[in-house]
Amino acid sequence: MTNPTPPLIHVQGLHKRYASKPILKGVQLAIGEGEVVALLGANGAGKSTLLRIIAGLMKADRGEITLGGVSMQNAGAELRRYVGLVSHAPLLYEHLSGLENLTFFAGLYDLQNSGARIEAVLQAVDLWRRRNDLVRAYSRGMQQRLAIARAILHDPPILLLDEPDTGLDLPSSHMLQSMLGHLSDNRRAILFSTHNLERAANWANSVAILTGGTITQYASPAMIDQDVWQGLQAVPRGKP
């Protein structure tokens, strides 16, 4: 009998507080290969905090995270090869072109013969024709698309997106949905936060509700309690 494949993302008993205010209170979450999970919650629920901790940009007060069966405490610098992140800030160099940005990040990831891969991701986000334009001349939606290209450049098995639909027009939103569908193969786990309930239902095969510092529901969109959906619809929109 073979051992079952461990989840690509496994969060156990995660706690985080800011000053005296607890934000995460024992979060438990497991996301396996091929899963696309939408993270929903009220403003200030801790969605961005949770994503940043999983990405290795912030430390939890206590708890354990394993990525592909390896503890983050033992991951070291290799973590950046394993995770792709799209955050609220584009994390791009505005004085460089789109092509120059991706060339720089390809060097950080030590990608060999990166030219073909850079062209492929720029084509995927429909920016190849604008590759030589400075990022400061890009619209917000174009910058977001370039940030997505940067996040998938090294083909990571884990993709984390913090409200990736922010600033995207309808065609760009459809492009992102198609890309997530393409990326969600049997070797990748995707976790994204969003305030758009329709996109959560259409883009994800599971929904995690973060309430009171814990994951209170984790199920397919069809199985989420309707009272919860209605409550989330009443939440004012804005940065979590």
Coordinates of C-alpha atoms in Angstrom, one line a residue:
M1 CA 0.0 0.0 0.0
T2 CA 1.4 3.4 -1.0
N3 CA 1.3 6.4 1.4
P4 CA -1.3 9.1 0.4
T5 CA 0.2 12.2 -1.2
P6 CA 0.4 14.9 1.5
P7 CA -1.4 18.2 0.8
L8 CA 0.7 20.8 -1.0
I9 CA -0.5 23.3 1.6
H10 CA -1.1 22.2 5.2
V11 CA -1.7 24.7 7.9
Q12 CA -2.1 23.5 11.5
G13 CA -3.0 25.6 14.5
L14 CA -1.8 28.9 13.0
H15 CA -1.9 31.9 15.4
K16 CA -1.1 35.5 14.7
R17 CA -1.7 38.8 16.5
Y18 CA -1.0 42.4 15.9
A19 CA -0.1 44.2 19.2
S20 CA -2.8 42.9 21.5
K21 CA -5.3 42.0 18.8
P22 CA -5.5 38.3 17.8
I23 CA -6.0 38.0 14.0
L24 CA -5.6 34.2 13.4
K25 CA -6.7 31.9 16.2
G26 CA -5.7 28.4 15.3
V27 CA -6.3 28.2 11.5
Q28 CA -6.5 24.7 10.0
L29 CA -6.3 24.3 6.3
A30 CA -5.3 21.6 3.8
I31 CA -5.1 22.1 0.0
G32 CA -4.1 19.2 -2.2
E33 CA -2.9 18.9 -5.8
G34 CA -5.3 20.1 -8.4
E35 CA -7.4 22.2 -5.9
V36 CA -8.4 25.8 -6.4
V37 CA -9.6 27.3 -3.2
A38 CA -11.3 30.7 -2.7
L39 CA -10.6 32.4 0.7
L40 CA -13.5 34.5 1.8
G41 CA -14.1 36.6 4.9
A42 CA -15.0 40.0 6.2
N43 CA -12.7 43.0 6.1
G44 CA -10.0 42.5 8.7
A45 CA -10.6 38.8 9.0
G46 CA -7.0 38.0 8.3
K47 CA -7.1 36.8 4.7
S48 CA -4.0 38.8 3.6
T49 CA -2.2 37.9 6.8
L50 CA -2.8 34.2 6.2
L51 CA -1.6 34.4 2.6
R52 CA 1.5 36.3 3.6
I53 CA 2.4 33.8 6.2
I54 CA 2.0 30.9 3.8
A55 CA 4.2 32.8 1.3
G56 CA 6.9 33.2 3.9
L57 CA 6.7 37.0 4.0
M58 CA 5.5 37.0 7.6
K59 CA 6.0 34.8 10.6
A60 CA 3.2 33.3 12.7
D61 CA 3.3 33.5 16.4
R62 CA 2.8 29.7 16.6
G63 CA 1.5 26.9 14.5
E64 CA 2.9 24.8 11.7
I65 CA 2.9 25.1 7.9
T66 CA 4.1 22.4 5.5
L67 CA 4.4 22.9 1.8
G68 CA 4.5 19.6 -0.2
G69 CA 5.2 17.8 3.0
V70 CA 8.2 20.0 4.0
S71 CA 8.0 22.2 7.0
M72 CA 8.5 25.9 6.2
Q73 CA 11.0 26.0 9.1
N74 CA 13.3 23.7 7.0
A75 CA 12.5 25.2 3.6
G76 CA 15.0 28.1 3.6
A77 CA 15.6 30.0 0.4
E78 CA 14.1 27.2 -1.7
L79 CA 10.7 28.4 -0.6
R80 CA 10.6 31.1 -3.3
R81 CA 10.9 28.4 -6.0
Y82 CA 8.0 26.6 -4.5
V83 CA 5.5 29.5 -4.2
G84 CA 4.2 32.1 -6.6
L85 CA 2.5 35.2 -5.0
V86 CA 0.3 37.9 -6.3
S87 CA -0.3 40.5 -3.6
H88 CA -2.1 43.8 -3.3
A89 CA 1.1 45.6 -4.3
P90 CA 2.2 44.6 -7.8
L91 CA 5.9 44.2 -6.6
L92 CA 7.2 45.4 -9.9
Y93 CA 9.9 47.8 -10.9
E94 CA 8.1 50.7 -12.6
H95 CA 11.3 52.1 -14.2
L96 CA 11.8 48.9 -16.1
S97 CA 9.9 47.4 -19.0
G98 CA 7.6 44.4 -18.6
L99 CA 10.3 42.3 -20.3
E100 CA 13.1 43.7 -18.1
N101 CA 11.0 42.9 -15.0
L102 CA 10.5 39.3 -15.9
T103 CA 14.2 38.9 -17.0
F104 CA 15.2 40.2 -13.6
F105 CA 12.9 37.8 -11.7
A106 CA 14.0 34.9 -14.0
G107 CA 17.5 35.6 -12.7
L108 CA 16.3 35.4 -9.1
Y109 CA 14.7 32.1 -9.8
D110 CA 17.9 30.9 -11.6
L111 CA 15.8 30.0 -14.7
Q112 CA 18.0 28.6 -17.5
N113 CA 17.3 29.7 -21.1
S114 CA 14.4 31.9 -19.8
G115 CA 13.6 33.7 -23.0
A116 CA 11.0 31.2 -24.2
R117 CA 9.4 31.0 -20.8
I118 CA 9.2 34.8 -20.5
E119 CA 7.6 35.1 -23.9
A120 CA 5.1 32.3 -23.0
V121 CA 3.9 34.0 -19.8
L122 CA 3.7 37.4 -21.5
Q123 CA 1.6 35.9 -24.3
A124 CA -0.6 34.2 -21.7
V125 CA -1.4 37.5 -20.0
D126 CA -1.7 39.4 -23.3
L127 CA 1.3 41.7 -22.7
W128 CA 3.8 40.5 -25.3
R129 CA 3.0 43.4 -27.6
R130 CA 3.7 45.8 -24.7
R131 CA 6.8 44.0 -23.4
N132 CA 9.1 46.9 -24.1
D133 CA 7.0 49.6 -22.5
L134 CA 7.9 50.8 -19.0
V135 CA 5.7 49.4 -16.3
R136 CA 4.9 53.0 -15.1
A137 CA 3.1 53.5 -18.4
Y138 CA 0.9 50.4 -17.8
S139 CA -2.7 50.7 -16.5
R140 CA -3.5 49.2 -13.1
G141 CA -5.0 46.1 -14.9
M142 CA -1.9 45.7 -17.0
Q143 CA 0.3 45.9 -13.9
Q144 CA -1.8 43.2 -12.3
R145 CA -1.5 41.0 -15.3
L146 CA 2.3 41.4 -15.3
A147 CA 2.3 40.6 -11.6
I148 CA 0.5 37.3 -12.4
A149 CA 3.0 36.6 -15.1
R150 CA 5.8 37.1 -12.6
A151 CA 4.1 34.8 -10.1
I152 CA 3.8 31.9 -12.6
L153 CA 7.2 32.5 -14.3
H154 CA 9.0 29.8 -12.5
D155 CA 6.0 27.4 -12.7
P156 CA 5.5 27.0 -9.0
P157 CA 3.4 24.1 -7.5
I158 CA 1.7 26.5 -5.1
L159 CA 0.1 29.8 -6.3
L160 CA -1.2 32.3 -3.8
L161 CA -3.3 35.3 -5.1
D162 CA -4.5 38.1 -2.8
E163 CA -7.6 39.5 -4.6
P164 CA -6.1 38.9 -8.1
D165 CA -9.1 40.4 -9.8
T166 CA -8.5 43.9 -8.3
G167 CA -8.2 46.4 -11.1
L168 CA -9.0 44.0 -13.9
D169 CA -11.6 44.9 -16.5
L170 CA -14.0 42.2 -17.7
P171 CA -11.8 40.8 -20.5
S172 CA -8.8 40.6 -18.2
S173 CA -11.0 38.9 -15.6
H174 CA -12.1 36.3 -18.1
M175 CA -8.4 35.8 -19.0
L176 CA -7.5 35.2 -15.4
Q177 CA -10.3 32.7 -14.9
S178 CA -9.1 30.8 -18.0
M179 CA -5.5 30.9 -16.8
L180 CA -6.5 29.5 -13.3
G181 CA -8.4 26.7 -15.0
H182 CA -5.3 25.9 -17.1
L183 CA -3.0 26.1 -14.1
S184 CA -5.1 24.0 -11.8
D185 CA -3.7 20.7 -13.0
N186 CA -3.0 17.7 -10.9
R187 CA 0.3 19.0 -9.6
R188 CA -0.6 22.5 -8.4
A189 CA -2.6 24.0 -5.5
I190 CA -4.1 27.5 -5.9
L191 CA -5.4 29.6 -3.0
F192 CA -6.9 33.1 -3.8
S193 CA -8.8 35.6 -1.7
T194 CA -11.6 37.7 -3.3
H195 CA -14.5 39.8 -2.4
N196 CA -16.4 38.8 -5.5
L197 CA -18.7 35.9 -4.5
E198 CA -19.6 35.1 -8.1
R199 CA -16.0 34.7 -9.1
A200 CA -15.3 32.6 -6.0
A201 CA -18.1 30.3 -7.0
N202 CA -17.1 30.1 -10.6
W203 CA -13.3 30.0 -10.3
A204 CA -12.8 27.7 -7.3
N205 CA -13.7 24.1 -6.6
S206 CA -13.7 24.8 -2.9
V207 CA -14.4 27.8 -0.6
A208 CA -12.8 28.5 2.8
I209 CA -14.6 30.9 5.0
L210 CA -12.3 32.8 7.5
T211 CA -14.4 34.0 10.5
G212 CA -13.3 34.9 14.0
G213 CA -9.7 33.9 13.2
T214 CA -10.5 30.4 12.1
I215 CA -11.7 28.5 9.0
T216 CA -15.4 28.0 9.9
Q217 CA -16.5 26.3 6.6
Y218 CA -14.5 24.5 3.9
A219 CA -16.6 23.0 1.2
S220 CA -17.6 23.2 -2.5
P221 CA -19.3 26.5 -3.4
A222 CA -22.6 24.6 -3.7
M223 CA -22.3 23.2 -0.2
I224 CA -21.6 26.5 1.6
D225 CA -24.4 27.5 3.9
Q226 CA -26.6 30.1 2.2
D227 CA -26.8 32.2 5.3
V228 CA -23.0 32.5 5.1
W229 CA -23.2 33.6 1.5
Q230 CA -25.8 36.2 2.3
G231 CA -23.7 37.5 5.2
L232 CA -20.7 37.9 3.0
Q233 CA -22.7 39.7 0.4
A234 CA -23.5 42.3 3.1
V235 CA -19.9 42.9 4.0
P236 CA -18.6 46.3 2.9
R237 CA -16.0 46.0 0.1
G238 CA -12.5 47.2 0.6
K239 CA -9.0 46.1 1.5
P240 CA -9.1 43.3 4.1

